[in-house]
Tab-separated table of C-alpha atoms and ligand atoms in Angstrom:
chain	number	residue	atom	x	y	z
A	1	MET	CA	29.695	-32.417	22.155
A	2	THR	CA	28.511	-30.005	19.462
A	3	LEU	CA	26.378	-31.226	16.622
A	4	PRO	CA	27.679	-30.440	13.140
A	5	LEU	CA	25.780	-27.534	11.560
A	6	PRO	CA	23.645	-28.571	8.586
A	7	ASP	CA	25.198	-27.741	5.223
A	8	PRO	CA	23.336	-24.552	4.120
A	9	MET	CA	23.596	-25.676	0.496
A	10	LEU	CA	21.894	-28.991	1.129
A	11	PRO	CA	18.099	-28.918	0.921
A	12	MET	CA	16.151	-30.611	3.701
A	13	ARG	CA	13.135	-32.662	2.666
A	14	PHE	CA	9.809	-31.138	3.663
A	15	ARG	CA	6.310	-32.487	3.151
A	16	VAL	CA	3.308	-30.326	2.239
A	17	VAL	CA	0.667	-30.947	4.901
A	18	GLU	CA	-1.832	-28.327	3.796
A	19	ARG	CA	-2.371	-26.165	0.763
A	20	PHE	CA	-4.611	-23.085	0.569
A	21	ASP	CA	-5.647	-21.456	-2.693
A	22	GLU	CA	-5.317	-17.780	-1.803
A	23	GLN	CA	-6.408	-16.500	-5.228
A	24	PRO	CA	-5.937	-17.690	-8.815
A	25	GLY	CA	-2.219	-18.424	-9.248
A	26	VAL	CA	-1.343	-17.880	-5.586
A	27	ALA	CA	-1.207	-20.671	-2.999
A	28	SER	CA	0.052	-21.024	0.571
A	29	LEU	CA	1.729	-24.245	1.630
A	30	ALA	CA	2.134	-25.515	5.187
A	31	LEU	CA	5.295	-27.623	5.411
A	32	VAL	CA	6.770	-30.049	7.942
A	33	PRO	CA	10.291	-31.501	7.890
A	34	VAL	CA	10.628	-35.174	7.004
A	35	GLU	CA	13.925	-35.935	8.796
A	36	ASP	CA	15.212	-32.687	10.288
A	37	ALA	CA	14.126	-30.461	13.168
A	38	MET	CA	11.827	-27.560	12.342
A	39	PRO	CA	14.099	-24.573	11.647
A	40	LEU	CA	13.452	-21.387	13.639
A	41	PHE	CA	13.086	-18.154	11.717
A	42	ARG	CA	12.634	-14.436	12.269
A	43	PRO	CA	9.960	-12.372	10.495
A	44	GLY	CA	11.195	-11.164	7.100
A	45	GLN	CA	13.533	-14.094	6.426
A	46	PHE	CA	13.208	-16.380	3.431
A	47	ASN	CA	13.845	-19.970	2.402
A	48	MET	CA	15.123	-21.429	-0.821
A	49	LEU	CA	12.406	-23.867	-1.902
A	50	TYR	CA	13.388	-26.591	-4.324
A	51	ALA	CA	10.886	-28.154	-6.686
A	52	PHE	CA	12.632	-31.476	-7.312
A	53	GLY	CA	13.977	-31.790	-10.814
A	54	ILE	CA	12.964	-28.239	-11.735
A	55	GLY	CA	14.824	-25.715	-9.628
A	56	GLU	CA	14.986	-23.463	-6.609
A	57	ALA	CA	13.395	-20.094	-5.800
A	58	ALA	CA	13.656	-17.714	-2.868
A	59	ILE	CA	10.319	-17.608	-1.030
A	60	SER	CA	9.614	-15.572	2.103
A	61	ILE	CA	8.292	-17.245	5.193
A	62	SER	CA	4.710	-16.067	5.678
A	63	GLY	CA	3.663	-18.085	8.744
A	64	ASP	CA	3.503	-17.307	12.433
A	65	PRO	CA	6.983	-17.294	14.040
A	66	HIS	CA	5.426	-18.765	17.207
A	67	GLU	CA	3.880	-21.695	15.350
A	68	HIS	CA	6.433	-24.457	15.567
A	69	GLY	CA	4.282	-27.225	14.065
A	70	TRP	CA	4.765	-26.201	10.433
A	71	MET	CA	6.206	-23.470	8.193
A	72	VAL	CA	4.077	-21.477	5.787
A	73	HIS	CA	5.043	-19.982	2.416
A	74	THR	CA	2.826	-18.069	-0.001
A	75	ILE	CA	3.802	-18.561	-3.618
A	76	ARG	CA	2.710	-16.793	-6.775
A	77	GLU	CA	3.095	-18.677	-10.026
A	78	VAL	CA	5.331	-16.575	-12.286
A	79	GLY	CA	7.661	-19.169	-13.858
A	80	ALA	CA	8.602	-22.833	-13.924
A	81	VAL	CA	9.797	-23.148	-10.318
A	82	SER	CA	7.102	-21.136	-8.604
A	83	ARG	CA	4.432	-22.864	-10.701
A	84	ALA	CA	5.714	-26.310	-9.719
A	85	LEU	CA	5.958	-25.318	-6.044
A	86	ALA	CA	2.544	-23.684	-5.831
A	87	ARG	CA	0.900	-26.763	-7.317
A	88	ILE	CA	2.293	-29.321	-4.857
A	89	HIS	CA	-0.623	-30.922	-3.066
A	90	PRO	CA	-0.748	-32.286	0.488
A	91	GLY	CA	1.500	-35.301	0.781
A	92	GLY	CA	3.880	-33.962	-1.890
A	93	MET	CA	7.523	-33.159	-1.116
A	94	LEU	CA	9.916	-30.303	-1.743
A	95	GLY	CA	13.412	-29.296	-0.661
A	96	LEU	CA	14.007	-26.397	1.713
A	97	ARG	CA	17.149	-24.478	2.657
A	98	GLY	CA	17.458	-21.717	5.195
A	99	PRO	CA	16.039	-19.529	6.691
A	100	PHE	CA	18.298	-16.852	5.285
A	101	GLY	CA	18.686	-13.094	5.326
A	102	ALA	CA	18.068	-10.060	7.495
A	103	HIS	CA	14.768	-9.780	9.361
A	104	TRP	CA	12.391	-6.920	10.156
A	105	PRO	CA	13.975	-5.368	13.289
A	106	LEU	CA	10.721	-5.372	15.221
A	107	ARG	CA	12.102	-5.865	18.695
A	108	ARG	CA	14.261	-2.742	18.445
A	109	GLN	CA	11.168	-0.535	18.036
A	110	SER	CA	9.798	-0.701	21.595
A	111	GLY	CA	7.616	2.281	22.461
A	112	ARG	CA	7.294	3.384	18.836
A	113	HIS	CA	4.338	3.523	16.439
A	114	LEU	CA	4.616	0.591	14.037
A	115	LEU	CA	3.361	1.132	10.515
A	116	PHE	CA	3.206	-1.831	8.121
A	117	VAL	CA	2.660	-0.969	4.470
A	118	ALA	CA	1.949	-3.948	2.214
A	119	GLY	CA	1.333	-3.999	-1.519
A	120	GLY	CA	-0.087	-7.109	-3.184
A	121	LEU	CA	1.871	-10.230	-2.278
A	122	GLY	CA	4.106	-8.035	-0.096
A	123	LEU	CA	1.773	-8.833	2.770
A	124	ALA	CA	3.258	-12.368	2.851
A	125	PRO	CA	6.728	-11.428	4.198
A	126	LEU	CA	5.109	-8.900	6.564
A	127	ARG	CA	2.590	-11.359	8.002
A	128	PRO	CA	5.019	-12.972	10.511
A	129	ALA	CA	6.016	-9.502	11.755
A	130	ILE	CA	2.373	-8.415	12.092
A	131	LEU	CA	1.500	-11.609	13.998
A	132	GLN	CA	4.455	-11.081	16.306
A	133	ALA	CA	3.592	-7.403	16.858
A	134	LEU	CA	-0.025	-8.322	17.643
A	135	ARG	CA	1.155	-10.880	20.171
A	136	GLU	CA	3.341	-8.340	21.961
A	137	LYS	CA	1.404	-5.170	21.210
A	138	THR	CA	1.936	-3.643	24.649
A	139	ARG	CA	5.580	-3.130	23.643
A	140	TYR	CA	4.539	-0.630	20.973
A	141	ALA	CA	2.724	2.709	21.036
A	142	SER	CA	0.372	1.656	18.216
A	143	LEU	CA	0.012	-0.710	15.254
A	144	THR	CA	-1.252	0.313	11.817
A	145	LEU	CA	-1.457	-1.749	8.640
A	146	VAL	CA	-1.940	-0.175	5.229
A	147	CYS	CA	-2.751	-2.737	2.564
A	148	GLY	CA	-2.914	-2.176	-1.173
A	149	ALA	CA	-4.032	-4.657	-3.805
A	150	ARG	CA	-4.785	-4.619	-7.490
A	151	ALA	CA	-8.502	-5.353	-7.062
A	152	PRO	CA	-10.851	-6.428	-4.257
A	153	GLU	CA	-10.678	-10.113	-5.253
A	154	GLN	CA	-6.859	-9.958	-5.097
A	155	MET	CA	-6.623	-8.885	-1.461
A	156	LEU	CA	-4.349	-11.428	0.188
A	157	TYR	CA	-5.413	-13.134	3.458
A	158	ARG	CA	-8.638	-11.135	3.319
A	159	ASP	CA	-10.482	-12.871	6.167
A	160	GLU	CA	-7.451	-12.765	8.405
A	161	VAL	CA	-6.928	-9.051	7.733
A	162	ASP	CA	-10.625	-8.504	8.588
A	163	GLY	CA	-9.870	-10.230	11.900
A	164	TRP	CA	-6.847	-7.990	12.548
A	165	ALA	CA	-8.999	-4.927	11.820
A	166	ARG	CA	-11.375	-5.993	14.607
A	167	GLN	CA	-8.579	-6.350	17.165
A	168	PRO	CA	-8.274	-3.494	19.626
A	169	GLY	CA	-5.021	-1.615	19.192
A	170	MET	CA	-4.677	-2.338	15.468
A	171	ASP	CA	-5.779	0.021	12.701
A	172	VAL	CA	-6.181	-1.418	9.232
A	173	LEU	CA	-6.568	0.752	6.132
A	174	ARG	CA	-7.207	-0.932	2.791
A	175	ILE	CA	-7.246	0.300	-0.768
A	176	VAL	CA	-7.387	-1.233	-4.243
A	177	ASP	CA	-6.044	0.103	-7.533
A	178	HIS	CA	-9.147	-0.832	-9.506
A	179	ALA	CA	-12.705	-1.796	-8.661
A	180	ASN	CA	-15.988	-2.133	-10.448
A	181	ALA	CA	-18.852	0.212	-9.640
A	182	GLY	CA	-20.642	-0.848	-6.489
A	183	TRP	CA	-17.463	-1.478	-4.457
A	184	THR	CA	-17.777	0.605	-1.311
A	185	GLY	CA	-14.129	0.543	-0.207
A	186	ARG	CA	-11.340	2.897	-1.199
A	187	VAL	CA	-9.853	3.034	-4.692
A	188	GLY	CA	-6.416	4.511	-5.302
A	189	VAL	CA	-2.817	3.695	-4.454
A	190	VAL	CA	-1.395	2.932	-1.015
A	191	THR	CA	0.484	6.214	-0.834
A	192	THR	CA	-2.819	8.109	-0.669
A	193	LEU	CA	-3.457	6.438	2.716
A	194	LEU	CA	-0.156	7.375	4.326
A	195	GLY	CA	-1.423	10.708	5.665
A	196	ALA	CA	-4.333	8.973	7.402
A	197	ALA	CA	-2.042	6.176	8.608
A	198	LEU	CA	0.456	8.566	10.174
A	199	GLY	CA	-2.516	10.435	11.620
A	200	PRO	CA	-1.739	12.342	14.764
A	201	HIS	CA	1.531	10.490	15.469
A	202	ASP	CA	4.797	12.368	15.604
A	203	PRO	CA	6.488	11.005	12.429
A	204	GLU	CA	9.807	10.908	14.318
A	205	SER	CA	8.333	8.171	16.510
A	206	VAL	CA	7.059	6.011	13.638
A	207	SER	CA	8.870	2.855	12.455
A	208	ALA	CA	7.685	1.672	9.048
A	209	PHE	CA	7.999	-1.761	7.442
A	210	VAL	CA	7.247	-1.673	3.748
A	211	CYS	CA	6.920	-4.614	1.388
A	212	GLY	CA	5.526	-4.887	-2.112
A	213	PRO	CA	6.552	-4.275	-5.711
A	214	GLU	CA	9.739	-2.226	-5.762
A	215	ILE	CA	8.167	0.825	-7.328
A	216	MET	CA	5.428	0.846	-4.691
A	217	MET	CA	8.078	0.639	-1.953
A	218	ARG	CA	10.057	3.474	-3.553
A	219	PHE	CA	7.056	5.819	-3.665
A	220	THR	CA	5.901	4.808	-0.188
A	221	ALA	CA	9.301	5.222	1.466
A	222	ARG	CA	9.836	8.557	-0.234
A	223	ASP	CA	6.463	9.890	0.933
A	224	LEU	CA	7.072	8.628	4.481
A	225	ALA	CA	10.476	10.320	4.541
A	226	ILE	CA	8.970	13.575	3.224
A	227	ALA	CA	6.350	13.347	5.990
A	228	GLY	CA	9.188	13.207	8.545
A	229	VAL	CA	9.629	9.494	9.301
A	230	PRO	CA	13.411	9.023	9.748
A	231	GLY	CA	15.014	7.189	6.795
A	232	GLY	CA	16.740	4.838	9.247
A	233	ARG	CA	13.336	3.847	10.643
A	234	ILE	CA	11.840	2.790	7.320
A	235	TRP	CA	12.682	-0.750	6.196
A	236	LEU	CA	12.029	-2.286	2.794
A	237	SER	CA	12.319	-5.885	1.609
A	238	LEU	CA	14.188	-6.023	-1.683
A	239	GLU	CA	14.119	-8.897	-4.132
A	240	ARG	CA	16.645	-9.981	-6.701
A	241	ASN	CA	17.064	-13.466	-8.107
A	242	MET	CA	19.093	-15.691	-5.844
A	243	LYS	CA	21.194	-18.783	-6.246
A	244	CYS	CA	23.353	-19.748	-3.251
A	245	ALA	CA	21.445	-17.550	-0.727
A	246	ILE	CA	24.502	-17.569	1.588
A	247	GLY	CA	26.535	-14.676	0.211
A	248	ARG	CA	28.935	-16.719	-1.931
A	249	CYS	CA	27.926	-16.584	-5.583
A	250	GLY	CA	27.181	-12.889	-6.081
A	251	ARG	CA	23.990	-13.548	-8.044
A	252	CYS	CA	21.918	-11.277	-5.802
A	253	GLN	CA	24.413	-8.426	-5.682
A	254	TRP	CA	22.759	-5.038	-5.623
A	255	GLY	CA	25.299	-2.242	-5.378
A	256	PRO	CA	27.499	-2.985	-2.355
A	257	ASP	CA	24.979	-5.434	-0.831
A	258	PHE	CA	24.378	-9.112	-1.362
A	259	LEU	CA	20.630	-9.160	-0.818
A	260	CYS	CA	20.593	-12.766	0.415
A	261	ARG	CA	22.970	-11.904	3.257
A	262	ASP	CA	22.750	-8.130	3.871
A	263	GLY	CA	19.043	-8.033	2.924
A	264	PRO	CA	16.391	-8.659	1.879
A	265	VAL	CA	15.295	-6.247	4.635
A	266	LEU	CA	17.285	-3.011	4.441
A	267	PRO	CA	16.801	0.486	5.857
A	268	TYR	CA	15.673	3.158	3.413
A	269	ASP	CA	18.518	5.566	4.224
A	270	ARG	CA	20.929	2.923	2.949
A	271	VAL	CA	19.111	2.221	-0.314
A	272	ALA	CA	17.270	5.427	-1.253
A	273	ARG	CA	19.828	6.554	-3.855
A	274	ARG	CA	20.200	3.074	-5.315
A	275	LEU	CA	16.454	2.689	-5.746
A	276	ALA	CA	16.477	5.581	-8.193
A	277	ILE	CA	19.256	4.106	-10.384
A	278	LYS	CA	17.801	2.842	-13.619
A	279	GLU	CA	18.055	-0.847	-14.483
A	280	LEU	CA	20.041	-1.717	-11.330
B	1	MET	CA	-26.179	25.912	6.588
B	2	THR	CA	-25.916	29.694	6.890
B	3	ARG	CA	-23.352	31.806	5.122
B	4	ILE	CA	-21.685	32.529	8.489
B	5	GLU	CA	-21.411	28.789	9.146
B	6	ILE	CA	-19.848	28.252	5.730
B	7	GLU	CA	-17.331	31.035	6.406
B	8	ALA	CA	-16.438	29.398	9.738
B	9	LEU	CA	-16.068	26.080	7.987
B	10	LEU	CA	-13.744	27.575	5.372
B	11	ALA	CA	-11.725	29.190	8.174
B	12	ASP	CA	-11.135	25.710	9.656
B	13	HIS	CA	-10.294	24.050	6.360
B	14	PRO	CA	-6.541	23.516	5.719
B	15	ASP	CA	-6.847	24.932	2.193
B	16	PHE	CA	-8.905	27.996	3.025
B	17	HIS	CA	-7.791	29.094	6.457
B	18	GLN	CA	-4.985	31.232	5.045
B	19	PHE	CA	-7.432	33.337	3.031
B	20	THR	CA	-8.432	36.665	4.598
B	21	ALA	CA	-11.818	36.894	6.281
B	22	ALA	CA	-12.978	39.165	3.450
B	23	GLU	CA	-11.928	36.589	0.848
B	24	ARG	CA	-13.684	33.800	2.687
B	25	ALA	CA	-16.809	35.943	2.877
B	26	ARG	CA	-16.664	36.443	-0.904
B	27	LEU	CA	-16.271	32.699	-1.461
B	28	ALA	CA	-19.062	31.885	0.985
B	29	ALA	CA	-21.406	34.021	-1.087
B	30	TRP	CA	-21.037	31.404	-3.845
B	31	ALA	CA	-21.309	28.401	-1.538
B	32	ARG	CA	-24.175	26.209	-0.388
B	33	GLU	CA	-24.497	23.004	1.557
B	34	GLU	CA	-25.143	19.878	-0.507
B	35	ARG	CA	-26.257	16.431	0.668
B	36	TYR	CA	-26.324	13.173	-1.269
B	37	PRO	CA	-27.647	9.935	0.231
B	38	ALA	CA	-25.541	6.798	-0.279
B	39	GLY	CA	-25.894	5.396	-3.776
B	40	THR	CA	-27.022	8.615	-5.466
B	41	THR	CA	-25.321	10.258	-8.416
B	42	ILE	CA	-23.592	13.571	-7.699
B	43	PHE	CA	-22.830	14.172	-11.356
B	44	ASN	CA	-22.391	12.292	-14.609
B	45	GLU	CA	-19.733	12.437	-17.311
B	46	GLU	CA	-20.448	15.299	-19.779
B	47	ASP	CA	-22.657	17.193	-17.295
B	48	PRO	CA	-21.763	20.888	-17.026
B	49	ALA	CA	-19.050	21.259	-14.365
B	50	ASP	CA	-20.937	24.011	-12.580
B	51	THR	CA	-20.026	23.144	-8.984
B	52	VAL	CA	-16.877	22.209	-7.150
B	53	PHE	CA	-17.333	20.238	-3.944
B	54	LEU	CA	-15.470	20.354	-0.690
B	55	LEU	CA	-16.279	17.045	1.025
B	56	LEU	CA	-17.255	17.510	4.662
B	57	GLU	CA	-18.381	13.944	5.308
B	58	GLY	CA	-18.649	10.757	3.335
B	59	ASP	CA	-17.005	8.875	0.489
B	60	VAL	CA	-17.395	9.431	-3.248
B	61	ALA	CA	-16.512	7.047	-6.088
B	62	VAL	CA	-15.220	8.715	-9.245
B	63	GLN	CA	-15.928	6.307	-12.079
B	64	ASN	CA	-16.088	5.927	-15.825
B	65	ALA	CA	-18.299	3.789	-17.999
B	66	LEU	CA	-16.646	1.150	-20.180
B	67	PRO	CA	-18.279	-0.156	-23.333
B	68	GLY	CA	-19.843	-3.546	-22.709
B	69	GLY	CA	-18.865	-3.736	-19.039
B	70	PRO	CA	-19.711	-2.289	-15.665
B	71	PRO	CA	-18.326	1.165	-14.868
B	72	VAL	CA	-14.865	1.154	-13.287
B	73	ILE	CA	-14.024	3.186	-10.200
B	74	ILE	CA	-10.920	5.257	-10.919
B	75	GLU	CA	-10.498	6.673	-7.426
B	76	THR	CA	-12.432	7.366	-4.282
B	77	LEU	CA	-12.489	10.701	-2.478
B	78	HIS	CA	-13.092	11.248	1.209
B	79	THR	CA	-13.657	13.826	3.944
B	80	GLY	CA	-11.481	16.876	3.323
B	81	ASP	CA	-10.946	16.112	-0.383
B	82	MET	CA	-12.074	18.330	-3.248
B	83	LEU	CA	-14.327	16.765	-5.821
B	84	GLY	CA	-14.189	18.072	-9.386
B	85	TRP	CA	-11.525	19.715	-11.473
B	86	ALA	CA	-13.278	20.124	-14.815
B	87	TRP	CA	-14.665	23.417	-13.495
B	88	LEU	CA	-11.159	24.887	-13.887
B	89	VAL	CA	-10.714	24.390	-17.604
B	90	PRO	CA	-12.955	24.890	-20.657
B	91	PRO	CA	-15.261	23.408	-21.832
B	92	PHE	CA	-16.252	22.987	-18.138
B	93	ARG	CA	-17.795	19.544	-18.578
B	94	ARG	CA	-17.468	16.595	-16.206
B	95	MET	CA	-14.941	13.963	-17.227
B	96	SER	CA	-16.263	11.189	-14.956
B	97	ASP	CA	-19.299	10.131	-12.955
B	98	ALA	CA	-19.317	10.783	-9.203
B	99	ILE	CA	-21.417	8.496	-7.000
B	100	ALA	CA	-21.948	8.815	-3.246
B	101	GLN	CA	-20.625	5.578	-1.661
B	102	THR	CA	-21.963	6.652	1.732
B	103	ASP	CA	-24.144	9.588	2.788
B	104	VAL	CA	-22.245	12.660	1.644
B	105	ARG	CA	-22.312	16.188	2.985
B	106	ALA	CA	-20.350	18.832	1.109
B	107	VAL	CA	-19.939	22.524	0.493
B	108	GLY	CA	-20.674	23.203	-3.161
B	109	LEU	CA	-19.014	26.263	-4.650
B	110	ASP	CA	-20.579	27.731	-7.765
B	111	ALA	CA	-17.884	27.293	-10.411
B	112	ALA	CA	-18.727	30.324	-12.564
B	113	GLY	CA	-18.952	32.503	-9.458
B	114	VAL	CA	-15.566	31.331	-8.167
B	115	ARG	CA	-13.948	31.843	-11.574
B	116	ALA	CA	-15.384	35.368	-11.715
B	117	LEU	CA	-14.049	36.045	-8.210
B	118	CYS	CA	-10.611	34.834	-9.233
B	119	ASN	CA	-10.627	37.138	-12.265
B	120	ALA	CA	-11.726	40.099	-10.171
B	121	HIS	CA	-9.243	39.371	-7.359
B	122	PRO	CA	-6.187	37.791	-9.002
B	123	GLU	CA	-4.235	37.595	-5.739
B	124	MET	CA	-6.972	35.497	-4.217
B	125	GLY	CA	-7.273	33.477	-7.413
B	126	TYR	CA	-3.536	32.759	-7.320
B	127	ARG	CA	-3.805	31.549	-3.727
B	128	LEU	CA	-6.761	29.378	-4.612
B	129	PHE	CA	-4.780	27.730	-7.393
B	130	GLN	CA	-1.748	27.321	-5.122
B	131	ASN	CA	-3.933	25.415	-2.689
B	132	TRP	CA	-5.675	23.423	-5.378
B	133	LEU	CA	-2.605	22.296	-7.225
B	134	PRO	CA	-1.232	19.956	-4.504
B	135	HIS	CA	-4.551	18.070	-4.547
B	136	LEU	CA	-4.342	17.690	-8.289
B	137	VAL	CA	-0.674	16.720	-8.163
B	138	GLN	CA	-1.387	14.055	-5.562
B	139	ARG	CA	-4.183	12.593	-7.632
B	140	PHE	CA	-2.109	12.793	-10.799
B	141	ARG	CA	0.800	10.929	-9.133
B	142	SER	CA	-1.564	8.366	-7.762
B	143	GLN	CA	-3.053	7.721	-11.192
B	144	ARG	CA	0.427	7.397	-12.712
B	145	LEU	CA	1.140	4.615	-10.235
B	146	GLN	CA	-2.177	2.973	-11.085
B	147	ILE	CA	-1.265	3.033	-14.776
B	148	LEU	CA	2.010	1.252	-13.964
B	149	ASP	CA	-0.147	-1.586	-12.614
B	150	VAL	CA	2.496	-2.474	-10.053
B	151	TYR	CA	0.679	-5.543	-8.723
B	152	SER	CA	0.409	-7.257	-12.078
B	153	GLU	CA	2.204	-10.582	-12.670
B	154	ARG	CA	4.703	-8.739	-14.850
B	155	SER	CA	5.981	-6.274	-12.303
B	156	ARG	CA	8.232	-7.054	-9.381
C	1	FAD	C1	14.071	-12.591	-0.728
C	1	FAD	C2	13.006	-13.002	-1.689
C	1	FAD	C3	11.756	-13.358	-1.217
C	1	FAD	C4	10.762	-13.771	-2.103
C	1	FAD	N1	9.557	-14.150	-1.590
C	1	FAD	C5	8.601	-14.621	-2.434
C	1	FAD	C6	7.362	-15.090	-1.919
C	1	FAD	O1	7.102	-15.078	-0.705
C	1	FAD	N2	6.453	-15.551	-2.788
C	1	FAD	C7	6.694	-15.575	-4.141
C	1	FAD	O2	5.819	-16.015	-4.880
C	1	FAD	N3	7.843	-15.114	-4.658
C	1	FAD	C8	8.812	-14.660	-3.838
C	1	FAD	N4	10.012	-14.233	-4.357
C	1	FAD	C9	10.168	-14.176	-5.799
C	1	FAD	C10	10.618	-15.501	-6.408
C	1	FAD	O3	11.816	-15.942	-5.825
C	1	FAD	C11	10.835	-15.269	-7.901
C	1	FAD	O4	9.638	-14.902	-8.509
C	1	FAD	C12	11.447	-16.451	-8.639
C	1	FAD	O5	12.112	-15.920	-9.755
C	1	FAD	C13	10.434	-17.444	-9.142
C	1	FAD	O6	11.096	-18.399	-9.929
C	1	FAD	P1	10.454	-19.017	-11.264
C	1	FAD	O7	11.435	-19.985	-11.818
C	1	FAD	O8	9.089	-19.518	-10.937
C	1	FAD	O9	10.262	-17.821	-12.218
C	1	FAD	P2	11.365	-17.161	-13.164
C	1	FAD	O10	11.625	-18.075	-14.328
C	1	FAD	O11	12.526	-16.738	-12.327
C	1	FAD	O12	10.587	-15.903	-13.642
C	1	FAD	C14	9.518	-16.015	-14.585
C	1	FAD	C15	9.063	-14.662	-14.993
C	1	FAD	O13	8.563	-13.963	-13.854
C	1	FAD	C16	9.259	-12.771	-13.666
C	1	FAD	N5	9.479	-12.641	-12.235
C	1	FAD	C17	10.498	-13.160	-11.529
C	1	FAD	N6	10.379	-12.801	-10.236
C	1	FAD	C18	9.279	-12.070	-10.136
C	1	FAD	C19	8.628	-11.426	-9.054
C	1	FAD	N7	9.133	-11.427	-7.808
C	1	FAD	N8	7.480	-10.758	-9.305
C	1	FAD	C20	6.966	-10.722	-10.534
C	1	FAD	N9	7.546	-11.305	-11.591
C	1	FAD	C21	8.688	-11.965	-11.410
C	1	FAD	C22	10.576	-12.940	-14.395
C	1	FAD	O14	11.040	-11.666	-14.839
C	1	FAD	C23	10.189	-13.809	-15.542
C	1	FAD	O15	9.647	-13.054	-16.584
C	1	FAD	C24	11.013	-13.793	-3.490
C	1	FAD	C25	12.266	-13.417	-3.975
C	1	FAD	C26	13.255	-13.017	-3.101
C	1	FAD	C27	14.585	-12.636	-3.624
C	2	FES	S1	22.497	-15.540	-3.903
C	2	FES	FE1	24.572	-16.035	-3.922
C	2	FES	S2	25.439	-14.284	-3.025
C	2	FES	FE2	23.335	-13.958	-2.756
């Protein structure tokens, strides 16, 4: 007997079991299902989270794909829905649909140098991929993370990234756009670190996963391609507002792609020209 | 550091290795080794821009003072970078402060001497500018991105 598949348009009830204030206006929620089984996901996928009575928003899954006890999402308050979601305290409920969308194709990069480039909150959708890569690091030639943030106090998951930096086999390079005098780290934009991140590696053997504000991804991907990383080995995670999240309504259409179904993770060689089109 | 050592160092540097040995020798005549312990000021805004630095080791914060607040770091420069561009254009005054974030070792080139060399040997001067420009372009692009403030709540 086969069980009927859950209706992808019907939110499942989830309870917030823990809430972490990451920085002002940004919180991570750990969620457990109330009635349903814990859904499995792949790094880079997203859920539609429903703040009851307010609305739904697409939010990437930022937790460990091997942690089956709860799901984690990191939410920045930008409007009514995200504000309501980010302020739910332990014990509170929300609706969850998914996971949806294309994932970071990590497993297809065996033997290659993995380069993760995160800008701001873009580290959230990359975190599951980084955790997976760390767990299976012997599959890859090397792991490098380049992290950009607006200011030192806005570096996401700072303690955890410090921990990654101490792990053998993982290089972490960090930079902030602005800092007050006395800060002893780097100041500038993430693209200035790409040369150091590529280092001695043959760019042909680098696979890059880039996530952050779209303009940061555009500049980063372009510089990586100029440095010789193949366009088909650079992936970006693209965001447009979503409604159905299952490829039916067309709300997320971006050129020939429905980002909820064909994305959000797409290879640079497929999107490079579109990224340069104004107001698309 | 002897003049011979500075010439050898220029020969290894990606921006200077394509100069002829004679050109490097001319440049080395205007060069000296400079050291700045962590925390010290290399130069201040409005100082005469009399030296251009080739960073051999260490990190430098380029910063500007803001009225009523702490100075803000605009960018940091690191091993291999060139520090200073005000030496290229009149009135040859520094536009920012430069502070050693770590112990810094650099080759300092005398700005007036290098400008005079460029005037006397335009071919060499042209090459120098060709090598300098990509550094400036990279920093200019980087600062454009900073101005866009891509991580602000408004941008996506
Ligand atoms: C695939 C995907 C994954 C996403 N993952 C996350 C995530 O992990 N965490 C998270 O916090 N958000 C994430 N988002 C973004 C989130 O879905 C939107 O910000 C959503 O619009 C929030 O809804 P709202 O009602 O709170 O704000 P809205 O009312 O939709 O927007 C309020 C204001 O914020 C602006 N805005 C909308 N989206 C963004 C944005 N992404 N960045 C900056 N400003 C924006 C709008 O232009 C508007 O001015 C993701 C989006 C997609 C498509
Ligand atoms: S959100 Fe409906 S098609 Fe993508």
